[in-house]
């Protein structure tokens, strides 16, 4: 298939992760998924969303009631009537119209496997796994083979892509580039890079050079492998015979394909480690666990081979038999000379055996994400699992065997088999707040429905999301369908989840969570919640929800994804850090001078183009509208805004727009050509006039060197496709601003553009900043006089046109490729890149960068929600838990890498003998308090003096400064503030903040800077909760406003 058949609207976020080359390979793949309990349907769902050509389902087992606890597409009507494959077919088919989904009934055959790209097997006998693995390996090219199984709280994944597999991109990261500052003539040669930015390379990376002067042998395009020696240096080939380095040069990372050798399934069961490799250790607290699980899983599978079935749930005798099988296997491996564990950990074997028949949603979701991503890796993108992953959630295993774990004939039987009916009931009565109903939110709602959370009489999940469904959401937000586009995310997701489990008590709202909605999400609301689950995509909202959880002492489950990467953070009251305790470093910003005059990377030109779009088609029409409505005030204010050069540009833009709005489209084409001339010819020619190519700095160094790339002006040529793209997009955007009909006839626009007369460039004496530290006032002094003259003309024009219809300002929309927004930015960015000899970018990269689109894929989302849901099950028994039971996590499926670890304790505030900020001692009161602690001041609606006296007499601190948020309520150092002492604290708050206290509000959140009244030493205390009145009684419980079970067209409608 060609790239033209890839739906870039649907797959835009996935393309941002995989790239177009991988998508081109993926849409040709044909995949078998055999076994459709929970992990099979999760794998199928994630893979179908990704978009292979075909997915074949295989599972001839008839649906059982317990299947409904992890397979979200099986209904009660399917139980005892349809096979799992048949029951899932309709819903899986509706996930992606570009994927042919079918069912294979009967035994697996060689002819079926022969036509596949990858085959995924679960719940398959050992004999069949060995047989089909050997067959897949014998094909040329090999058929990818994946075996995956879940045994309650333990699991294994096995991957085999043949004897030799070529991986063309090990990590999926964007290739990095650096500016060369020097190269030595030695063996090995040392390369030094410019110190404006770390090169970011790693040992073993391959790089190519271009534009090197002097040592031109490096410009041969040949990839060279490097060894990093520092953040600004690395070594490579022998350069002793090369010419001496003179100047310049760009070094860029390149992805060089490498071969990976895989062992067969039978060999890997005997020897799970490749030479020189260790098994994956997903949990840093469980070194050696993978080796133990390897033997335990083999023992349980051997039991199945002997008895024809897995051990019955919590069958102690069967578990003991499995322990003996594990010991026998270990001894046999030792005699055969294979690596063997020293001792079998019987407890591990028993836990695997006792629950081997159970399939729960958290494990299924985790495995479904991992396995579907491994299937995608068959395209050659990312490093495949090599070759075994063992993973357990044994923290969920009850410390004592529950007495109420017998099956009840319900969808929750597998859950009950693990933790008992009492805990299942507690789960059903949980009250959860889910913030966000996008990709993560959809997966969470599905998980809640599967595990029975909020499905009891006393339970409820409230989900809120302000957003509406867009086409690009359908690629990973699997509860939505085409017919839902434009609908509320929270409403549609809630309806779909309720179809999966009619007992789910779910309420949907579209109210934003923030300071302005605290009357809605009030104290009673937060106090009523058992846990908050974040499914957000922005830091500000995360920090706010985190602050609410800290204030009200509520558990918070935080997670996020970025392409193949994901993280999980468990936040427990008083036990762990909060989200706000540690934050990621801010994104690197591009220096203003780099953007304006000295770009050296495509990201710089894309950002410049994004600003050009805003200037020309957002700000310019708004400026014109302001001018029309307030001409006199606008012209009076203009001299104080920017330089004369920028003021002149504004006035000329307004004049042109207002005088051309009644013309024809040729005026728009003329505008576009003149903009081209200004942006890509005249401004560059002016820059080179100010700083000629041979210009040197005051220190005698070449000006155009290092990060400053010497540009060249571009002359407009209507026959150049990129030039024409700019004119077509710019002229149509200009027409839209003027309220004029657009013209999409490129040939006609080309003809008009060819007739536009362009004035020859005349240089000015301009002042230009050379870097962000330069205090030079940019612009041309002659422009000040021109502004004064033009202002007089504009005053007359404004009076004449004051009743004109306003112009239309564009609103940037990244997901509509027909609106010319991204088209303009792409053409502009690439033309500027051409000015500076920077490699140009394709349309999709520009779209992702300019639109600040976060790469996202269904596999990572499903995987991480499995981990989060496991933590939710622990929170259901939080009072009996230790912090060691919980797991934070970082995952990168591309590598692949899993790192689970115990959450960090909350940061403590301790006394210091010397604080570098205060320049003296600081005392903490109480010693070691954390962000979870607070001081309660419950003295009614007191005056400020009463509050200050209470703090001194009862808390032992003298209040120096008191604030609420950003508002300073009292400063003892300011005489004027002494007058406030007789006012009530609430009155001071209202006066300073200029807000009225809500009738629902019963307390204020205050911070104070204080000192010890005895010795004057500064004192730090927790946040203060000033209870100025007793809270009103909680409202009577309202009935749950459940989402309708009448499903939107095509979503979860089968067999309902």
Tab-separated table of C-alpha atoms in Angstrom, residues 193 347 371 697 739 925 1027:
chain	number	residue	atom	x	y	z
A	193	UNK	CA	30.893	20.417	19.672
A	347	UNK	CA	6.002	-19.306	47.574
A	371	UNK	CA	2.112	-7.461	23.211
A	697	UNK	CA	33.185	40.545	15.859
A	739	UNK	CA	-14.081	38.050	4.200
A	925	UNK	CA	7.562	23.697	63.866
A	1027	UNK	CA	-12.006	27.716	60.170
